[in-house]
Every structure is written in C-alpha cells, then in structure tokens.
CSV table of C-alpha atoms and ligand atoms in Angstrom, one decimal:
chain,number,residue,atom,x,y,z
A,1024,UNK,CA,1.7,18.0,10.7
A,1025,UNK,CA,0.7,19.6,14.0
A,1026,UNK,CA,-0.8,16.9,16.2
A,1027,UNK,CA,-4.6,17.2,16.3
A,1028,UNK,CA,-4.6,14.8,19.3
A,1029,UNK,CA,-7.8,13.1,18.2
A,1030,UNK,CA,-8.2,9.5,19.3
A,1031,UNK,CA,-9.6,7.6,16.3
A,1032,UNK,CA,-10.3,4.0,15.5
A,1033,UNK,CA,-9.5,3.0,11.9
A,1034,UNK,CA,-10.9,0.0,10.1
A,1035,UNK,CA,-9.5,-1.3,6.8
A,1036,UNK,CA,-11.2,-4.2,4.9
A,1037,UNK,CA,-10.7,-3.3,1.3
A,1038,UNK,CA,-9.0,-6.5,0.3
A,1039,UNK,CA,-7.6,-9.5,2.2
A,1040,UNK,CA,-6.4,-8.0,5.5
A,1041,UNK,CA,-8.7,-7.1,8.3
A,1042,UNK,CA,-6.7,-4.2,9.8
A,1043,UNK,CA,-7.8,-2.2,12.9
A,1044,UNK,CA,-5.7,0.6,14.3
A,1045,UNK,CA,-6.0,3.2,17.0
A,1046,UNK,CA,-4.1,6.6,16.8
A,1047,UNK,CA,-4.0,9.7,18.8
A,1048,UNK,CA,-3.4,12.3,16.1
A,1049,UNK,CA,-0.3,11.0,14.4
A,1050,UNK,CA,0.8,8.7,17.3
A,1051,UNK,CA,0.3,5.1,16.8
A,1052,UNK,CA,-1.5,3.5,19.8
A,1053,UNK,CA,-2.2,0.0,18.3
A,1054,UNK,CA,-2.3,-1.7,15.0
A,1055,UNK,CA,-3.7,-5.3,14.7
A,1056,UNK,CA,-4.2,-7.4,11.7
A,1057,UNK,CA,-5.9,-10.7,10.7
A,1058,UNK,CA,-4.2,-11.8,7.5
A,1059,UNK,CA,-6.2,-14.0,5.2
A,1060,UNK,CA,-3.1,-15.0,3.2
A,1061,UNK,CA,-3.4,-18.7,4.1
A,1062,UNK,CA,-7.0,-18.8,3.0
A,1063,UNK,CA,-6.2,-17.3,-0.4
A,1064,UNK,CA,-2.8,-18.9,-1.0
A,1065,UNK,CA,-4.2,-22.2,-2.4
A,1066,UNK,CA,-6.1,-20.2,-5.1
A,1067,UNK,CA,-3.0,-18.1,-6.0
A,1068,UNK,CA,-4.8,-14.8,-5.4
A,1069,UNK,CA,-7.6,-13.2,-3.4
A,1070,UNK,CA,-11.1,-14.8,-3.7
A,1071,UNK,CA,-13.6,-12.0,-3.0
A,1072,UNK,CA,-16.3,-14.1,-1.2
A,1073,UNK,CA,-13.7,-15.8,1.0
A,1074,UNK,CA,-12.3,-12.3,1.9
A,1075,UNK,CA,-15.7,-10.9,2.9
A,1076,UNK,CA,-16.5,-13.9,5.0
A,1077,UNK,CA,-13.2,-13.8,6.8
A,1078,UNK,CA,-13.6,-10.1,7.5
A,1079,UNK,CA,-17.0,-10.8,9.2
A,1080,UNK,CA,-15.4,-13.5,11.3
A,1081,UNK,CA,-12.5,-11.4,12.5
A,1082,UNK,CA,-13.7,-7.8,12.8
A,1083,UNK,CA,-15.4,-7.7,16.2
A,1084,UNK,CA,-12.7,-9.6,18.1
A,1085,UNK,CA,-10.0,-7.6,16.4
A,1086,UNK,CA,-11.6,-4.3,17.2
A,1087,UNK,CA,-11.7,-5.3,20.9
A,1088,UNK,CA,-8.0,-6.3,20.7
A,1089,UNK,CA,-7.0,-3.0,19.0
A,1090,UNK,CA,-8.8,-0.9,21.7
A,1091,UNK,CA,-7.4,-3.1,24.5
A,1092,UNK,CA,-3.8,-2.8,23.2
A,1093,UNK,CA,-4.2,0.9,22.8
A,1094,UNK,CA,-5.5,1.2,26.3
A,1095,UNK,CA,-8.5,3.1,25.0
A,1096,UNK,CA,-12.1,2.6,26.0
A,1097,UNK,CA,-14.5,2.9,23.1
A,1098,UNK,CA,-16.4,5.6,24.8
A,1099,UNK,CA,-13.2,7.7,24.9
A,1100,UNK,CA,-12.8,7.7,21.1
A,1101,UNK,CA,-13.2,11.0,19.2
A,1102,UNK,CA,-14.3,9.2,16.1
A,1103,UNK,CA,-14.4,6.1,13.9
A,1104,UNK,CA,-12.9,5.9,10.4
A,1105,UNK,CA,-13.2,3.2,7.8
A,1106,UNK,CA,-12.0,2.5,4.3
A,1107,UNK,CA,-14.7,3.6,1.8
A,1108,UNK,CA,-12.9,2.5,-1.4
A,1109,UNK,CA,-11.4,1.5,-3.7
A,1110,UNK,CA,-11.4,-2.2,-3.2
A,1111,UNK,CA,-13.6,-5.4,-3.3
A,1112,UNK,CA,-17.2,-4.5,-2.7
A,1113,UNK,CA,-18.1,-7.3,-0.4
A,1114,UNK,CA,-14.9,-6.8,1.7
A,1115,UNK,CA,-15.4,-3.0,1.9
A,1116,UNK,CA,-19.0,-3.3,3.0
A,1117,UNK,CA,-18.1,-5.4,6.0
A,1118,UNK,CA,-15.7,-2.9,7.5
A,1119,UNK,CA,-17.7,0.2,6.4
A,1120,UNK,CA,-21.1,-1.1,7.9
A,1121,UNK,CA,-19.4,-2.2,11.1
A,1122,UNK,CA,-17.7,1.1,11.5
A,1123,UNK,CA,-20.8,3.1,10.9
A,1124,UNK,CA,-22.8,1.0,13.4
A,1125,UNK,CA,-20.1,1.4,16.0
A,1126,UNK,CA,-20.0,5.2,15.5
A,1127,UNK,CA,-23.8,5.4,15.7
A,1128,UNK,CA,-24.0,3.2,18.8
A,1129,UNK,CA,-21.3,5.3,20.5
A,1130,UNK,CA,-22.7,8.6,19.3
A,1131,UNK,CA,-19.3,9.5,17.7
A,1132,UNK,CA,-18.4,11.1,14.4
A,1133,UNK,CA,-17.8,8.9,11.5
A,1134,UNK,CA,-15.5,9.5,8.5
A,1135,UNK,CA,-15.1,7.3,5.3
A,1136,UNK,CA,-11.5,7.3,4.0
A,1137,UNK,CA,-10.1,6.7,0.5
A,1138,UNK,CA,-7.7,3.7,0.9
A,1139,UNK,CA,-5.1,5.4,-1.3
A,1140,UNK,CA,-5.1,8.5,1.0
A,1141,UNK,CA,-4.5,6.1,3.9
A,1142,UNK,CA,-1.3,4.8,2.1
A,1143,UNK,CA,-0.3,8.4,1.3
A,1144,UNK,CA,-0.6,9.5,4.9
A,1145,UNK,CA,0.9,6.4,6.4
A,1146,UNK,CA,4.4,8.1,6.6
A,1147,UNK,CA,2.9,10.3,9.3
A,1148,UNK,CA,2.8,7.3,11.6
A,1149,UNK,CA,6.6,6.9,11.5
A,1150,UNK,CA,7.4,10.6,11.3
A,1151,UNK,CA,4.9,13.4,12.0
A,1152,UNK,CA,7.3,15.8,10.2
A,1153,UNK,CA,6.0,14.6,6.9
A,1154,UNK,CA,4.3,17.6,5.1
A,1155,UNK,CA,3.1,18.6,1.7
A,1156,UNK,CA,4.1,19.8,-0.8
A,1157,UNK,CA,5.5,16.4,-1.6
A,1158,UNK,CA,5.9,13.8,-4.3
A,1159,UNK,CA,4.6,10.4,-3.1
A,1160,UNK,CA,5.2,7.0,-4.7
A,1161,UNK,CA,2.2,4.8,-4.2
A,1162,UNK,CA,3.1,1.2,-5.1
A,1163,UNK,CA,0.8,-1.7,-4.0
A,1164,UNK,CA,-0.9,-4.8,-5.4
A,1165,UNK,CA,-3.7,-2.7,-6.9
A,1166,UNK,CA,-2.0,0.6,-7.7
A,1167,UNK,CA,1.2,2.1,-8.9
A,1168,UNK,CA,1.2,5.9,-9.1
A,1169,UNK,CA,3.3,9.0,-8.7
A,1170,UNK,CA,1.2,11.5,-6.8
A,1171,UNK,CA,1.9,15.2,-6.3
A,1172,UNK,CA,0.6,16.0,-2.8
A,1173,UNK,CA,0.1,19.7,-3.1
A,1174,UNK,CA,-1.5,20.3,0.2
A,1175,UNK,CA,-3.5,18.0,2.6
A,1176,UNK,CA,-6.4,16.6,0.6
A,1177,UNK,CA,-5.1,18.2,-2.7
A,1178,UNK,CA,-3.6,15.3,-4.7
A,1179,UNK,CA,-2.7,15.2,-8.3
A,1180,UNK,CA,-1.9,11.9,-9.9
A,1181,UNK,CA,1.0,12.7,-12.2
A,1182,UNK,CA,1.3,9.2,-13.6
A,1183,UNK,CA,0.2,5.7,-13.0
A,1184,UNK,CA,0.4,2.2,-14.5
A,1185,UNK,CA,-1.1,1.6,-17.8
A,1186,UNK,CA,-1.5,-2.1,-17.1
A,1187,UNK,CA,-0.4,-4.1,-14.1
A,1188,UNK,CA,0.5,-2.6,-10.7
A,1189,UNK,CA,4.0,-3.2,-9.4
A,1190,UNK,CA,2.8,-5.6,-6.7
A,1191,UNK,CA,0.6,-7.4,-9.2
A,1192,UNK,CA,3.6,-8.0,-11.4
A,1193,UNK,CA,5.6,-9.3,-8.5
A,1194,UNK,CA,2.7,-11.6,-7.4
A,1195,UNK,CA,2.2,-13.0,-10.9
A,1196,UNK,CA,5.9,-13.6,-11.6
A,1197,UNK,CA,6.5,-15.1,-8.2
A,1198,UNK,CA,3.6,-17.5,-8.8
A,1199,UNK,CA,5.1,-18.6,-12.1
A,1200,UNK,CA,8.5,-19.1,-10.4
A,1201,UNK,CA,6.8,-21.3,-7.8
A,1202,UNK,CA,7.5,-18.9,-4.9
A,1203,UNK,CA,3.9,-18.8,-3.6
A,1204,UNK,CA,1.5,-15.9,-2.8
A,1205,UNK,CA,1.9,-13.1,-2.0
A,1206,UNK,CA,4.8,-12.8,-4.4
A,1207,UNK,CA,6.4,-9.4,-3.3
A,1208,UNK,CA,7.8,-10.7,0.1
A,1209,UNK,CA,9.0,-13.9,-1.6
A,1210,UNK,CA,10.9,-12.0,-4.4
A,1211,UNK,CA,12.3,-9.7,-1.7
A,1212,UNK,CA,13.6,-12.7,0.2
A,1213,UNK,CA,15.0,-14.6,-2.8
A,1214,UNK,CA,16.6,-11.4,-4.2
A,1215,UNK,CA,18.7,-11.0,-1.1
A,1216,UNK,CA,21.3,-13.5,-2.3
A,1217,UNK,CA,20.9,-12.9,-6.1
A,1218,UNK,CA,22.6,-10.6,-8.5
A,1219,UNK,CA,20.5,-7.7,-9.9
A,1220,UNK,CA,22.6,-7.8,-13.1
A,1221,UNK,CA,22.1,-11.5,-13.9
A,1222,UNK,CA,19.3,-10.9,-16.4
A,1223,UNK,CA,18.6,-7.7,-18.3
A,1224,UNK,CA,14.9,-7.4,-18.0
A,1225,UNK,CA,13.2,-4.5,-19.9
A,1226,UNK,CA,12.5,-1.1,-18.3
A,1227,UNK,CA,9.3,0.0,-20.0
A,1228,UNK,CA,7.9,3.4,-20.9
A,1229,UNK,CA,11.1,5.3,-20.5
A,1230,UNK,CA,9.8,8.0,-22.8
A,1231,UNK,CA,6.9,8.8,-20.5
A,1232,UNK,CA,8.0,10.7,-17.3
A,1233,UNK,CA,5.6,9.4,-14.7
A,1234,UNK,CA,3.7,6.4,-16.1
A,1235,UNK,CA,4.5,2.7,-15.6
A,1236,UNK,CA,3.9,-0.5,-17.5
A,1237,UNK,CA,4.7,-3.9,-15.9
A,1238,UNK,CA,2.9,-6.4,-18.1
A,1239,UNK,CA,5.7,-6.6,-20.6
A,1240,UNK,CA,8.1,-7.4,-17.8
A,1241,UNK,CA,6.0,-10.3,-16.8
A,1242,UNK,CA,5.9,-11.7,-20.3
A,1243,UNK,CA,9.6,-11.2,-20.7
A,1244,UNK,CA,10.3,-13.1,-17.5
A,1245,UNK,CA,8.0,-16.0,-18.6
A,1246,UNK,CA,9.7,-16.2,-22.0
A,1247,UNK,CA,13.1,-16.0,-20.5
A,1248,UNK,CA,12.6,-18.6,-17.9
A,1249,UNK,CA,10.9,-21.0,-20.3
A,1250,UNK,CA,13.6,-20.8,-23.0
A,1251,UNK,CA,16.5,-20.9,-20.6
A,1252,UNK,CA,15.0,-23.8,-18.6
A,1253,UNK,CA,14.6,-25.8,-21.8
A,1254,UNK,CA,18.2,-25.1,-22.7
A,1255,UNK,CA,19.4,-25.8,-19.2
A,1256,UNK,CA,20.9,-22.3,-18.9
A,1257,UNK,CA,18.6,-20.8,-16.3
A,1258,UNK,CA,20.3,-18.7,-13.7
A,1259,UNK,CA,19.4,-19.4,-10.1
A,1260,UNK,CA,16.0,-18.3,-8.7
A,1261,UNK,CA,17.7,-15.7,-6.5
A,1262,UNK,CA,19.4,-14.2,-9.6
A,1263,UNK,CA,16.1,-14.1,-11.6
A,1264,UNK,CA,14.3,-12.6,-8.6
A,1265,UNK,CA,17.0,-10.0,-8.0
A,1266,UNK,CA,17.0,-9.0,-11.7
A,1267,UNK,CA,13.3,-8.7,-11.8
A,1268,UNK,CA,13.1,-6.7,-8.6
A,1269,UNK,CA,15.8,-4.4,-9.9
A,1270,UNK,CA,13.9,-3.8,-13.1
A,1271,UNK,CA,10.8,-2.8,-11.1
A,1272,UNK,CA,12.7,-0.7,-8.6
A,1273,UNK,CA,14.6,1.1,-11.3
A,1274,UNK,CA,11.5,2.5,-12.9
A,1275,UNK,CA,9.7,3.2,-9.6
A,1276,UNK,CA,12.7,5.3,-8.4
A,1277,UNK,CA,13.3,7.0,-11.8
A,1278,UNK,CA,9.7,8.2,-12.2
A,1279,UNK,CA,9.4,9.4,-8.6
A,1280,UNK,CA,12.5,11.5,-9.1
A,1281,UNK,CA,11.3,12.8,-12.5
A,1282,UNK,CA,8.4,14.2,-10.5
A,1283,UNK,CA,10.6,15.6,-7.9
A,1284,UNK,CA,12.6,17.5,-10.5
A,1285,UNK,CA,9.5,18.7,-12.3
A,1286,UNK,CA,7.6,19.9,-9.2
A,1287,UNK,CA,10.7,21.1,-7.3
A,1288,UNK,CA,9.4,19.2,-4.2
A,1289,UNK,CA,11.9,18.8,-1.4
A,1290,UNK,CA,9.8,16.1,0.4
A,1291,UNK,CA,9.4,12.6,-0.9
A,1292,UNK,CA,6.9,10.1,0.6
A,1293,UNK,CA,6.0,6.5,-0.1
A,1294,UNK,CA,3.2,4.1,0.7
A,1295,UNK,CA,1.7,0.8,-0.3
A,1296,UNK,CA,2.8,-2.8,0.1
A,1297,UNK,CA,5.6,-2.7,-2.4
A,1298,UNK,CA,7.2,0.1,-0.3
A,1299,UNK,CA,8.0,-2.7,2.2
A,1300,UNK,CA,10.6,-3.9,-0.4
A,1301,UNK,CA,14.1,-3.6,1.1
A,1302,UNK,CA,15.8,-2.8,-2.2
A,1303,UNK,CA,13.2,-0.1,-3.1
A,1304,UNK,CA,13.7,1.5,0.3
A,1305,UNK,CA,17.4,1.4,0.0
A,1306,UNK,CA,17.4,2.9,-3.5
A,1307,UNK,CA,15.0,5.7,-2.5
A,1308,UNK,CA,17.2,6.5,0.5
A,1309,UNK,CA,20.3,6.7,-1.6
A,1310,UNK,CA,18.7,8.8,-4.3
A,1311,UNK,CA,17.0,11.2,-1.7
A,1312,UNK,CA,20.3,11.6,0.2
A,1313,UNK,CA,22.3,12.4,-3.0
A,1314,UNK,CA,19.7,15.0,-4.1
A,1315,UNK,CA,19.3,16.5,-0.6
A,1316,UNK,CA,15.5,15.8,-0.4
A,1317,UNK,CA,13.8,14.4,2.7
A,1318,UNK,CA,12.4,10.9,2.5
A,1319,UNK,CA,9.4,9.8,4.6
A,1320,UNK,CA,8.4,6.1,4.3
A,1321,UNK,CA,6.4,4.1,6.8
A,1322,UNK,CA,7.9,1.2,8.9
A,1323,UNK,CA,7.6,-1.9,6.7
A,1324,UNK,CA,4.5,-3.3,8.5
A,1325,UNK,CA,2.7,0.0,7.9
A,1326,UNK,CA,3.3,-0.1,4.2
A,1327,UNK,CA,1.0,-3.0,3.6
A,1328,UNK,CA,-2.7,-2.6,4.2
A,1329,UNK,CA,-3.5,-1.7,7.9
A,1330,UNK,CA,-6.0,0.0,10.0
A,1331,UNK,CA,-3.6,2.6,11.5
A,1332,UNK,CA,-3.2,4.4,8.2
A,1333,UNK,CA,-7.0,4.7,8.0
A,1334,UNK,CA,-7.1,6.0,11.6
A,1335,UNK,CA,-4.4,8.6,10.9
A,1336,UNK,CA,-6.2,9.8,7.8
A,1337,UNK,CA,-9.5,9.8,9.7
A,1338,UNK,CA,-8.0,11.8,12.6
A,1339,UNK,CA,-6.8,14.4,10.0
A,1340,UNK,CA,-10.1,14.7,8.2
A,1341,UNK,CA,-12.1,14.8,11.5
A,1342,UNK,CA,-9.8,17.6,12.8
A,1343,UNK,CA,-10.7,19.6,9.6
A,1344,UNK,CA,-14.3,19.3,10.7
A,1345,UNK,CA,-15.1,16.7,8.0
A,1346,UNK,CA,-17.5,13.8,8.7
A,1347,UNK,CA,-19.3,11.3,6.4
A,1348,UNK,CA,-23.0,10.6,6.6
A,1349,UNK,CA,-24.0,7.3,8.2
A,1350,UNK,CA,-26.3,7.0,5.1
A,1351,UNK,CA,-23.2,6.8,2.8
A,1352,UNK,CA,-22.1,3.6,1.1
A,1353,UNK,CA,-18.8,2.2,-0.1
A,1354,UNK,CA,-17.4,3.3,-3.4
A,1355,UNK,CA,-15.4,0.6,-5.2
A,1356,UNK,CA,-13.7,2.8,-7.7
A,1357,UNK,CA,-13.0,5.9,-5.6
A,1358,UNK,CA,-10.0,7.8,-6.9
A,1359,UNK,CA,-7.7,10.3,-5.2
A,1360,UNK,CA,-9.4,13.3,-6.8
A,1361,UNK,CA,-12.8,12.6,-5.4
B,1894,LIG,O1,-0.9,-2.2,0.0
B,1894,LIG,P1,-1.1,-3.6,-0.1
B,1894,LIG,O2,-1.0,-4.4,1.2
B,1894,LIG,O3,-2.5,-4.0,-0.7
B,1894,LIG,C1,-3.0,-3.2,-1.8
B,1894,LIG,O4,-3.6,-2.1,-1.5
B,1894,LIG,O5,-2.8,-3.7,-2.9
B,1894,LIG,O6,0.0,-4.2,-1.1
B,1894,LIG,C2,0.1,-5.6,-1.4
B,1894,LIG,C3,1.2,-5.8,-2.4
B,1894,LIG,C4,1.3,-7.3,-2.9
B,1894,LIG,O7,1.3,-7.2,-4.3
B,1894,LIG,C5,2.6,-7.8,-2.3
B,1894,LIG,O8,3.2,-8.7,-3.1
B,1894,LIG,C6,3.4,-6.5,-2.2
B,1894,LIG,O9,2.4,-5.5,-1.8
B,1894,LIG,N1,4.5,-6.6,-1.2
B,1894,LIG,C7,5.8,-6.5,-1.5
B,1894,LIG,C8,6.5,-6.7,-0.3
B,1894,LIG,N2,5.6,-6.9,0.7
B,1894,LIG,C9,4.3,-6.8,0.1
B,1894,LIG,N3,6.4,-6.2,-2.7
B,1894,LIG,C10,7.7,-6.2,-2.7
B,1894,LIG,N4,8.5,-6.4,-1.5
B,1894,LIG,C11,7.9,-6.7,-0.4
B,1894,LIG,N5,8.7,-6.8,0.7
B,1895,LIG,ZN1,-3.4,-1.0,-0.1
C-alpha cells in the first residue's frame, strides 16, 4: 500500500483489551494495551460488565500514554478511529463514545472501523507491501474465517466456522485441562515440549473447502481425557496440547490454501489472536514457501486485539475520503460485507 502519511489515533474496546495505537499511514508510532485478563480469569471468560467498567477506567490515561509514546500532540492528529463492532455492546460503547468526543473536541475527522477489518489490515503494520488480491485467514476468539480480500474494502468471506471459533476451542479445552484463561497462549506454551502425533484428534468438515467446525474437537478432547485419566493411560499435558493444537492448525492451514488454489491468489495474510500461535505461523510459512506465495502476518503482539490495527484501518479509510458521522452508534453484529 502506498503510505498515505495520515497520523491517526485508533481505539479498540470490543472485548477485554483496551488498546490504543497511533500510526502514520502504515508506520506504527505507538501501541499500548491495558489487558483485563486478570479481572476475567477467575470467571474463566470475559464478563461484559466487568469489561465495560475496566475500559472506562483505563481509556483516558492510556490515550495520553499512546500519544506521548508516539511523540504526537493530539492537535497534530489527522483523525480518530474507533472499533464500531462486532463485539460486546457495553465495551464497544466506551471506546466509540470516547473517540467521537475526542474527534469533536479536536475538530478532527472521525471514522468507525469494523474490528475484523482491523485484523485483516494488521499485516500492514509489519509489512506495508501487503496488498490485495489476497486470501486472509482470520482466526481469533470470536471468529474463524477464510476471507478473499479482492481489493481494499472489498471482502468476501469464503468460509467460516459453523460452531466455535478456533480461539474459543483453545480457551474451552485449556480451561478443562486446568491451564487457565486465555487458553491459546497456554496451549502454545505447553505444546512446545509435546508431540503433535500423541493423540489423533479429529479434523472436521474435510469435505467443505473453506468452513470450520471445532466443537466436535472439544468434545473429543473431553471424552479422551476423561476415559484415559480413569484408565491411568493419559499422555502428558504437553502431548495432549500439542496434538490438539496440531488438529486446529491442520484445518486452518488446509482451508486457507484451498482458497489460495481456488482464487489463484499469490498473497496470503493472517490476523486475529490465534495467529500469534507459533506452530500456526511456522506451518503457514512452510506452506507459503513451498507454493511460492508471499505470506504477510503481523508481529505476534499485533495479532491479538490492539489499537494500532484500528488506527491503520482508520488511516486507510480516511485517506479514501471516508468519515463516519458523530451521530453514529456501535453495531454489535457488524460483518465484513457491511
Ligand atoms: O483477536 P483476539 O485478541 O480477540 C478476538 O477478537 O477474539 O483473539 C483472542 C484469542 C483467544 O481465544 C486466545 O486464546 C487466542 O486468541 N490466542 C492464541 C494465542 N494467543 C492468543 N491462540 C493460540 N496461540 C496463541 N499464542
Ligand atoms: Zn479480535
């Protein structure tokens, strides 16, 4: 993408991370995060009311910090962007209302961003050479999809999960294994010393080229662990984690490259928290290299929710002359086609 040079503040509050970032075009100037993981961990998942309150407490201070780290004064911003949806309504409202007020007070343009577009465009922060047409794998706690990015802003979801998202499956199984919340990073860590071939977990929906199903995998793990625990034949937790991770990674990679073949794309992108997974990154790199396609995935900390990805998507949309009315509201079930 040609660098539009716009200096934009991005605010992300769709779930349990208050993320604020500042970019200049596709250059990352700052990216700060207030994670609420500790506040939700004892409940084993995100509690919406707790999330909204924590965003309120963090947002002002964090915005100052993001601007200070970027070395940008708020009056020098070219615009303000915030996540409009999808996400938890109470959480979204905090960031969206704050961003609109800031834009209004500063007299700067405002743009509302689809959270999923933020993940899709996050590879730009690590490599501005990322360009459509591309196939992008979106894998997070709330979504798993294979997206054909035909042009900037023109996205076709080729397939998605018919039940749990990949991250959700990792979070639920990790919880069952006693590995805590969030589960993805814990499984990633445990899997490091385990064998991916220890347990043959199922790979679902092989007959559908782009769709995923992960709920059967979760049930299969529960059944396997219970029966083998009772019989005293349970492999080590690293072995179970590595096998589970491999089952998820296998289908994510397979369906991404099904789309690469069908579309003829020579560019592959990735985004969403699960893209921080080291095994997934490795497998995508190997597969891309062997097929001669270019792979663009963000740095690991830019895969999980953050403000910089909203800022970069905001800069892009503002550069196209697009703004969003200050009278607009959040949209909890926004999809990529809207
Ligand atoms: O994109 P994200 O921060 O939030 C959503 O939009 O959902 O993704 C969070 C998800 C969680 O399910 C978390 O367990 C998973 O990403 N995740 C990982 C890793 N880091 C975060 N999954 C696998 N391996 C990781 N290293
Ligand atoms: Zn996300």
